[in-house]
Amino acid sequence: MNLPNKITVSRIILIPIFVIVMIYDFGWGEMNLFGADMPVEHFVGGLIFIIASCTDWIDGHFARKYNLVTNLGKFLDPLADKLLVSAAFIVLVELGYAPSWIIIVIISREFAVTGLRAILAAEGGEVVAASNLGKIKTWAQIVAIASLLLHNTFFVMFGIPFDMIMLYIALIFTVWSGWDYFWKNRMIFVNSK
């Protein structure tokens, strides 16, 4: 297990910590951050999520810079992203901050693409790395989640629903990138027996 893969695993380890901080009322009180009132737990949970999300860039940077790209990393990195994003979206639905129908579409796409990756790996032994469109989707989701977790910090002062705007942008890129994966790999189904 090389350094990028260890960083990816650390992202997975942060997920249950994030969920516990967000869901459990530790009684840490309330705070105001650039016009947004929120429980301190949500601020801490938001920071944990942002730190965990940044490890996605860090592990990729080290993997490319030091030529440490492995099939394990190609498998773990998108899996860690999906676990983190899915956990965060489910927490947001639980707290009433995100519409469940959007989250169902997003998580369904993640399951579908994961299934496609599994089929491609089984058929040709190939582990499909994330496409550029998939990476844009991931970062759009991360910005949307962070904005929702931090109660639309800063933008709330101007009455701009940035958190919801980003959630819809994330939804668009999620559907688009999912369609793109299936379209590019459609021959696996056309040629199936």
Coordinates of N, CA and C in Angstrom, one line a residue:
M1 N 0.9 -1.2 0.0 CA 0.0 0.0 0.0 C 0.9 1.2 0.0
N2 N 0.9 2.0 -1.1 CA 1.7 3.2 -1.2 C 1.0 4.4 -0.5
L3 N 1.7 5.5 -0.5 CA 1.3 6.7 0.1 C -0.1 7.2 -0.4
P4 N -0.3 7.4 -1.7 CA -1.6 7.8 -2.2 C -2.7 6.9 -1.7
N5 N -2.5 5.6 -1.7 CA -3.6 4.7 -1.3 C -3.8 4.8 0.2
K6 N -2.8 5.1 1.0 CA -3.0 5.3 2.5 C -3.8 6.6 2.7
I7 N -3.5 7.6 1.9 CA -4.3 8.9 2.0 C -5.8 8.6 1.6
T8 N -6.0 7.8 0.6 CA -7.4 7.4 0.2 C -8.1 6.7 1.4
V9 N -7.4 5.7 2.0 CA -7.9 5.0 3.1 C -8.3 5.9 4.3
S10 N -7.4 7.0 4.5 CA -7.7 7.9 5.6 C -9.0 8.7 5.3
R11 N -9.3 8.9 4.0 CA -10.6 9.5 3.6 C -11.8 8.6 4.0
I12 N -11.6 7.3 3.8 CA -12.7 6.4 4.2 C -12.8 6.3 5.7
I13 N -11.7 6.4 6.5 CA -11.8 6.4 7.9 C -12.5 7.6 8.5
L14 N -12.4 8.7 7.8 CA -13.0 10.0 8.3 C -14.5 10.0 8.2
I15 N -15.0 9.1 7.3 CA -16.5 9.1 7.0 C -17.3 8.8 8.3
P16 N -17.1 7.7 9.1 CA -17.9 7.5 10.3 C -17.7 8.7 11.3
I17 N -16.5 9.2 11.4 CA -16.3 10.4 12.3 C -17.2 11.5 11.9
F18 N -17.2 11.8 10.6 CA -18.0 12.9 10.1 C -19.5 12.7 10.4
V19 N -20.0 11.5 10.1 CA -21.4 11.1 10.3 C -21.8 11.3 11.8
I20 N -21.0 10.8 12.7 CA -21.3 10.9 14.2 C -21.3 12.4 14.6
V21 N -20.4 13.2 14.1 CA -20.3 14.6 14.5 C -21.6 15.3 14.0
M22 N -22.0 15.0 12.8 CA -23.2 15.7 12.2 C -24.5 15.2 12.8
I23 N -24.6 14.0 13.1 CA -25.9 13.4 13.6 C -26.1 13.6 15.1
Y24 N -25.1 13.4 15.9 CA -25.2 13.4 17.3 C -25.1 14.8 17.9
D25 N -26.0 15.2 18.8 CA -26.0 16.5 19.4 C -25.1 16.4 20.6
F26 N -23.9 17.0 20.4 CA -22.9 17.0 21.5 C -23.1 18.1 22.5
G27 N -24.1 19.0 22.1 CA -24.3 20.2 23.0 C -23.2 21.2 22.9
W28 N -22.6 21.4 21.8 CA -21.5 22.3 21.7 C -22.0 23.8 21.4
G29 N -23.3 23.9 21.3 CA -23.9 25.3 21.1 C -24.0 25.7 19.7
E30 N -24.3 27.0 19.5 CA -24.6 27.5 18.2 C -23.5 28.5 17.8
M31 N -23.3 28.8 16.6 CA -22.4 29.8 16.1 C -22.9 30.5 14.9
N32 N -22.3 31.7 14.6 CA -22.7 32.4 13.4 C -21.4 32.6 12.6
L33 N -21.4 32.1 11.3 CA -20.3 32.2 10.4 C -20.7 33.0 9.2
F34 N -20.2 34.2 9.0 CA -20.5 35.0 7.9 C -22.0 35.1 7.6
G35 N -22.8 35.3 8.6 CA -24.3 35.4 8.5 C -25.1 34.1 8.6
A36 N -24.4 33.0 8.7 CA -25.1 31.7 8.8 C -25.1 31.2 10.2
D37 N -26.3 31.0 10.8 CA -26.4 30.4 12.1 C -26.4 28.9 11.9
M38 N -25.6 28.2 12.8 CA -25.5 26.8 12.7 C -25.0 26.2 14.0
P39 N -25.4 24.9 14.3 CA -24.8 24.3 15.4 C -23.3 24.1 15.2
V40 N -22.5 24.2 16.3 CA -21.1 24.0 16.2 C -20.7 22.6 15.6
E41 N -21.6 21.6 15.9 CA -21.3 20.3 15.3 C -21.3 20.3 13.8
H42 N -22.2 21.2 13.2 CA -22.3 21.2 11.7 C -21.0 21.9 11.2
F43 N -20.5 22.9 11.9 CA -19.3 23.6 11.5 C -18.1 22.6 11.5
V44 N -18.0 21.8 12.6 CA -17.0 20.8 12.7 C -17.1 19.7 11.7
G45 N -18.4 19.2 11.5 CA -18.6 18.2 10.5 C -18.3 18.7 9.1
G46 N -18.6 20.0 8.8 CA -18.3 20.6 7.5 C -16.8 20.6 7.3
L47 N -16.1 21.0 8.3 CA -14.6 21.0 8.2 C -14.0 19.6 8.0
I48 N -14.6 18.6 8.7 CA -14.1 17.2 8.5 C -14.4 16.8 7.1
F49 N -15.6 17.1 6.6 CA -15.9 16.8 5.2 C -15.0 17.5 4.2
I50 N -14.7 18.7 4.4 CA -13.8 19.5 3.5 C -12.4 18.9 3.5
I51 N -11.9 18.6 4.7 CA -10.6 17.9 4.8 C -10.5 16.6 4.1
A52 N -11.6 15.8 4.4 CA -11.6 14.5 3.7 C -11.7 14.6 2.2
S53 N -12.5 15.6 1.7 CA -12.6 15.9 0.3 C -11.2 16.3 -0.3
C54 N -10.5 17.1 0.4 CA -9.2 17.6 -0.1 C -8.2 16.4 -0.3
T55 N -8.4 15.4 0.5 CA -7.4 14.2 0.3 C -7.6 13.6 -1.0
D56 N -8.7 13.8 -1.7 CA -8.9 13.3 -3.1 C -7.9 14.0 -4.0
W57 N -7.7 15.3 -3.9 CA -6.7 16.0 -4.7 C -5.3 15.6 -4.3
I58 N -5.1 15.4 -3.0 CA -3.7 15.1 -2.5 C -3.3 13.7 -3.0
D59 N -4.1 12.7 -2.8 CA -3.7 11.4 -3.2 C -3.5 11.3 -4.7
G60 N -4.3 12.0 -5.5 CA -4.1 12.0 -6.9 C -2.8 12.7 -7.3
H61 N -2.5 13.8 -6.6 CA -1.3 14.6 -6.9 C -0.1 13.7 -6.7
F62 N 0.0 13.0 -5.5 CA 1.1 12.2 -5.2 C 1.2 11.0 -6.2
A63 N 0.1 10.4 -6.5 CA 0.1 9.3 -7.4 C 0.6 9.6 -8.8
R64 N 0.2 10.8 -9.3 CA 0.7 11.2 -10.7 C 2.2 11.7 -10.6
K65 N 2.5 12.5 -9.6 CA 3.8 13.1 -9.5 C 4.9 12.0 -9.3
Y66 N 4.7 11.0 -8.5 CA 5.7 10.0 -8.2 C 5.4 8.7 -8.9
N67 N 4.5 8.7 -9.9 CA 4.2 7.5 -10.7 C 3.8 6.4 -9.8
L68 N 2.8 6.6 -8.9 CA 2.4 5.6 -8.0 C 0.9 5.2 -8.3
V69 N 0.5 5.4 -9.6 CA -0.8 5.0 -10.0 C -0.9 3.5 -10.0
T70 N -1.9 2.9 -9.2 CA -2.0 1.5 -9.2 C -3.5 1.1 -9.5
N71 N -3.8 -0.1 -9.8 CA -5.1 -0.6 -10.0 C -5.9 -0.4 -8.6
L72 N -5.2 -0.7 -7.5 CA -5.9 -0.5 -6.2 C -6.3 0.9 -6.0
G73 N -5.4 1.8 -6.4 CA -5.8 3.2 -6.3 C -6.9 3.7 -7.2
K74 N -6.9 3.1 -8.4 CA -8.0 3.4 -9.4 C -9.3 2.9 -8.9
F75 N -9.2 1.8 -8.1 CA -10.5 1.2 -7.5 C -10.9 2.0 -6.2
L76 N -9.9 2.2 -5.3 CA -10.2 2.8 -4.0 C -10.6 4.3 -4.1
D77 N -9.9 5.0 -5.0 CA -10.2 6.5 -5.0 C -11.6 6.8 -5.3
P78 N -12.2 6.3 -6.4 CA -13.6 6.6 -6.7 C -14.5 6.0 -5.7
L79 N -14.1 4.8 -5.1 CA -15.0 4.2 -4.1 C -15.0 5.1 -2.8
A80 N -13.9 5.6 -2.4 CA -13.8 6.5 -1.3 C -14.6 7.8 -1.5
D81 N -14.6 8.3 -2.8 CA -15.4 9.5 -3.1 C -16.9 9.2 -3.0
K82 N -17.3 8.0 -3.5 CA -18.7 7.6 -3.5 C -19.2 7.4 -2.1
L83 N -18.3 6.8 -1.2 CA -18.7 6.6 0.2 C -18.9 7.9 0.9
L84 N -17.9 8.8 0.7 CA -17.9 10.1 1.4 C -19.1 10.9 1.0
V85 N -19.3 11.0 -0.3 CA -20.4 11.8 -0.9 C -21.7 11.2 -0.5
S86 N -21.9 9.9 -0.6 CA -23.2 9.3 -0.3 C -23.5 9.5 1.2
A87 N -22.5 9.3 2.1 CA -22.7 9.5 3.5 C -23.2 10.9 3.8
A88 N -22.5 11.9 3.2 CA -22.8 13.3 3.4 C -24.2 13.6 2.9
F89 N -24.6 13.1 1.7 CA -25.9 13.4 1.1 C -27.0 12.8 2.0
I90 N -26.8 11.6 2.5 CA -27.8 10.9 3.4 C -27.9 11.7 4.7
V91 N -26.8 12.2 5.2 CA -26.9 13.0 6.4 C -27.7 14.3 6.1
L92 N -27.5 14.9 5.0 CA -28.2 16.1 4.6 C -29.7 15.9 4.5
V93 N -30.1 14.7 3.9 CA -31.5 14.4 3.9 C -32.1 14.1 5.3
E94 N -31.3 13.4 6.1 CA -31.7 13.2 7.5 C -32.0 14.5 8.2
L95 N -31.1 15.5 8.0 CA -31.3 16.8 8.7 C -32.3 17.7 8.0
G96 N -32.8 17.3 6.8 CA -33.8 18.1 6.1 C -33.2 19.2 5.3
Y97 N -31.9 19.1 4.9 CA -31.3 20.2 4.2 C -31.2 19.9 2.7
A98 N -31.5 18.7 2.2 CA -31.5 18.4 0.8 C -32.7 17.5 0.4
P99 N -33.3 17.8 -0.7 CA -34.5 17.0 -1.2 C -34.1 15.6 -1.5
S100 N -34.8 14.7 -0.9 CA -34.5 13.2 -1.1 C -34.5 12.8 -2.5
W101 N -35.3 13.3 -3.4 CA -35.4 12.9 -4.8 C -34.1 13.1 -5.5
I102 N -33.4 14.3 -5.2 CA -32.1 14.6 -5.8 C -31.1 13.6 -5.3
I103 N -31.1 13.3 -4.1 CA -30.1 12.4 -3.5 C -30.3 11.0 -4.0
I104 N -31.5 10.6 -4.2 CA -31.8 9.3 -4.8 C -31.2 9.2 -6.2
V105 N -31.4 10.2 -7.0 CA -30.9 10.2 -8.3 C -29.3 10.1 -8.3
I106 N -28.7 10.9 -7.4 CA -27.3 11.0 -7.4 C -26.7 9.6 -6.9
I107 N -27.2 9.1 -5.8 CA -26.7 7.8 -5.3 C -27.0 6.7 -6.3
S108 N -28.1 6.7 -6.9 CA -28.5 5.7 -7.9 C -27.4 5.7 -9.1
R109 N -27.0 6.8 -9.5 CA -26.0 7.0 -10.5 C -24.7 6.4 -10.0
E110 N -24.4 6.6 -8.8 CA -23.1 6.1 -8.2 C -23.1 4.6 -8.2
F111 N -24.2 4.0 -7.8 CA -24.4 2.5 -7.9 C -24.3 2.0 -9.3
A112 N -24.9 2.6 -10.2 CA -24.9 2.2 -11.6 C -23.5 2.2 -12.2
V113 N -22.8 3.3 -12.0 CA -21.4 3.4 -12.5 C -20.5 2.4 -11.8
T114 N -20.7 2.2 -10.6 CA -19.9 1.2 -9.9 C -20.1 -0.2 -10.5
G115 N -21.4 -0.5 -10.8 CA -21.7 -1.8 -11.4 C -21.1 -1.9 -12.8
L116 N -21.1 -0.8 -13.5 CA -20.5 -0.8 -14.9 C -19.0 -1.0 -14.7
R117 N -18.4 -0.4 -13.8 CA -16.9 -0.6 -13.6 C -16.6 -2.0 -13.2
A118 N -17.5 -2.7 -12.4 CA -17.3 -4.1 -12.1 C -17.4 -5.0 -13.3
I119 N -18.4 -4.7 -14.1 CA -18.6 -5.5 -15.4 C -17.4 -5.3 -16.3
L120 N -16.9 -4.1 -16.4 CA -15.7 -3.9 -17.3 C -14.5 -4.5 -16.8
A121 N -14.3 -4.5 -15.4 CA -13.2 -5.1 -14.8 C -13.3 -6.7 -15.0
A122 N -14.4 -7.2 -14.9 CA -14.6 -8.7 -15.0 C -14.4 -9.1 -16.5
E123 N -14.9 -8.3 -17.4 CA -14.8 -8.7 -18.8 C -13.4 -8.6 -19.4
G124 N -12.8 -7.4 -19.1 CA -11.5 -7.2 -19.7 C -10.3 -7.1 -18.7
G125 N -10.7 -7.2 -17.4 CA -9.6 -7.0 -16.4 C -9.2 -5.6 -16.2
E126 N -10.0 -4.7 -16.8 CA -9.6 -3.3 -16.8 C -10.3 -2.5 -15.7
V127 N -9.5 -1.7 -14.9 CA -10.1 -0.9 -13.9 C -10.2 0.5 -14.6
V128 N -11.4 1.0 -14.7 CA -11.7 2.3 -15.4 C -11.4 3.4 -14.4
A129 N -10.5 4.3 -14.7 CA -10.2 5.5 -13.9 C -11.3 6.5 -14.2
A130 N -11.5 7.4 -13.2 CA -12.5 8.5 -13.4 C -12.2 9.4 -14.6
S131 N -13.2 9.7 -15.3 CA -13.0 10.6 -16.5 C -13.0 12.1 -16.0
N132 N -12.7 13.0 -16.9 CA -12.7 14.4 -16.5 C -14.1 14.9 -16.1
L133 N -15.1 14.4 -16.8 CA -16.4 14.8 -16.5 C -16.8 14.2 -15.1
G134 N -16.4 13.0 -14.8 CA -16.6 12.4 -13.5 C -15.9 13.2 -12.4
K135 N -14.8 13.7 -12.7 CA -14.1 14.6 -11.7 C -14.8 15.9 -11.5
I136 N -15.3 16.5 -12.5 CA -16.1 17.7 -12.4 C -17.3 17.4 -11.6
K137 N -18.0 16.3 -11.8 CA -19.1 15.9 -11.1 C -18.8 15.8 -9.6
T138 N -17.7 15.2 -9.3 CA -17.3 15.0 -7.9 C -17.0 16.3 -7.2
W139 N -16.3 17.2 -7.8 CA -16.1 18.5 -7.2 C -17.3 19.4 -7.1
A140 N -18.3 19.3 -8.1 CA -19.5 20.0 -7.9 C -20.3 19.4 -6.7
Q141 N -20.3 18.1 -6.6 CA -21.0 17.5 -5.4 C -20.3 18.0 -4.1
I142 N -19.0 18.0 -4.1 CA -18.3 18.4 -2.9 C -18.6 19.9 -2.5
V143 N -18.6 20.8 -3.5 CA -19.0 22.2 -3.2 C -20.4 22.3 -2.7
A144 N -21.3 21.6 -3.4 CA -22.7 21.6 -2.9 C -22.9 21.1 -1.5
I145 N -22.2 20.0 -1.2 CA -22.3 19.4 0.2 C -21.7 20.4 1.2
A146 N -20.5 20.9 0.9 CA -19.9 21.8 1.9 C -20.8 23.0 2.1
S147 N -21.4 23.5 1.1 CA -22.3 24.7 1.2 C -23.5 24.4 2.0
L148 N -24.1 23.2 1.8 CA -25.2 22.8 2.6 C -24.9 22.5 4.1
L149 N -23.7 21.8 4.3 CA -23.3 21.5 5.6 C -23.0 22.8 6.4
L150 N -22.5 23.8 5.8 CA -22.2 25.1 6.5 C -23.3 26.1 6.3
H151 N -24.5 25.6 6.0 CA -25.7 26.5 6.1 C -25.6 27.7 5.1
N152 N -25.0 27.5 4.0 CA -24.9 28.5 2.9 C -24.1 29.7 3.4
T153 N -23.1 29.4 4.2 CA -22.2 30.5 4.8 C -21.8 31.5 3.7
F154 N -21.8 32.7 4.1 CA -21.4 33.9 3.3 C -22.5 34.3 2.3
F155 N -23.0 33.4 1.5 CA -24.0 33.7 0.5 C -25.4 34.1 1.2
V156 N -25.6 33.5 2.4 CA -26.9 33.8 3.1 C -27.0 35.3 3.3
M157 N -25.9 36.0 3.5 CA -26.0 37.5 3.8 C -26.5 38.2 2.6
F158 N -26.4 37.7 1.4 CA -26.9 38.3 0.2 C -28.2 37.7 -0.4
G159 N -28.7 36.8 0.4 CA -30.0 36.1 -0.1 C -29.8 35.2 -1.3
I160 N -28.6 34.8 -1.5 CA -28.3 33.9 -2.7 C -28.3 32.4 -2.2
P161 N -29.2 31.6 -2.8 CA -29.2 30.2 -2.4 C -28.1 29.4 -3.1
F162 N -26.9 29.8 -2.8 CA -25.7 29.1 -3.5 C -25.7 27.6 -3.2
D163 N -26.0 27.2 -2.0 CA -26.0 25.8 -1.7 C -27.0 25.0 -2.6
M164 N -28.2 25.5 -2.8 CA -29.1 24.8 -3.6 C -28.8 24.9 -5.1
I165 N -28.2 26.1 -5.5 CA -27.8 26.2 -6.9 C -26.7 25.2 -7.2
M166 N -25.8 25.0 -6.3 CA -24.7 24.0 -6.5 C -25.2 22.6 -6.4
L167 N -26.3 22.4 -5.6 CA -26.8 21.0 -5.6 C -27.4 20.7 -6.9
Y168 N -28.1 21.6 -7.6 CA -28.7 21.3 -8.9 C -27.6 21.2 -10.0
I169 N -26.6 22.0 -9.8 CA -25.4 21.8 -10.8 C -24.8 20.5 -10.6
A170 N -24.6 20.0 -9.3 CA -24.1 18.7 -9.1 C -25.0 17.6 -9.7
L171 N -26.3 17.8 -9.5 CA -27.3 16.9 -10.1 C -27.1 16.7 -11.6
I172 N -27.0 17.9 -12.3 CA -26.8 17.9 -13.7 C -25.5 17.2 -14.1
F173 N -24.4 17.5 -13.5 CA -23.1 16.8 -13.8 C -23.2 15.3 -13.4
T174 N -23.9 15.0 -12.4 CA -24.0 13.6 -12.0 C -24.7 12.8 -13.1
V175 N -25.8 13.3 -13.5 CA -26.6 12.6 -14.6 C -25.8 12.5 -15.9
W176 N -25.2 13.7 -16.3 CA -24.4 13.8 -17.5 C -23.2 12.8 -17.5
S177 N -22.5 12.8 -16.4 CA -21.3 12.0 -16.4 C -21.7 10.5 -16.4
G178 N -22.8 10.2 -15.7 CA -23.3 8.8 -15.7 C -23.7 8.3 -17.1
W179 N -24.4 9.2 -17.8 CA -24.8 8.9 -19.2 C -23.5 8.7 -20.0
D180 N -22.5 9.6 -19.8 CA -21.3 9.5 -20.6 C -20.5 8.2 -20.3
Y181 N -20.5 7.7 -19.1 CA -19.8 6.4 -18.8 C -20.5 5.3 -19.6
F182 N -21.8 5.3 -19.5 CA -22.6 4.2 -20.1 C -22.5 4.3 -21.6
W183 N -22.6 5.5 -22.2 CA -22.5 5.7 -23.6 C -21.1 5.2 -24.2
K184 N -20.0 5.6 -23.5 CA -18.7 5.2 -24.0 C -18.4 3.7 -23.8
N185 N -19.1 3.1 -22.9 CA -18.9 1.7 -22.7 C -20.1 0.8 -23.1
R186 N -21.0 1.3 -24.0 CA -22.2 0.7 -24.4 C -22.0 -0.7 -25.1
M187 N -20.8 -0.8 -25.7 CA -20.5 -2.1 -26.4 C -20.4 -3.3 -25.5
I188 N -20.2 -3.0 -24.2 CA -20.1 -4.2 -23.3 C -21.5 -4.8 -23.2
F189 N -22.5 -4.0 -23.4 CA -23.9 -4.5 -23.3 C -24.3 -5.0 -24.7
V190 N -24.0 -4.3 -25.7 CA -24.3 -4.7 -27.1 C -23.7 -6.1 -27.4
N191 N -22.5 -6.3 -27.0 CA -21.8 -7.5 -27.4 C -22.0 -8.7 -26.3
S192 N -22.9 -8.4 -25.3 CA -23.1 -9.4 -24.3 C -23.9 -10.6 -24.9
K193 N -23.7 -11.7 -24.3 CA -24.4 -12.9 -24.8 C -25.4 -13.4 -23.8

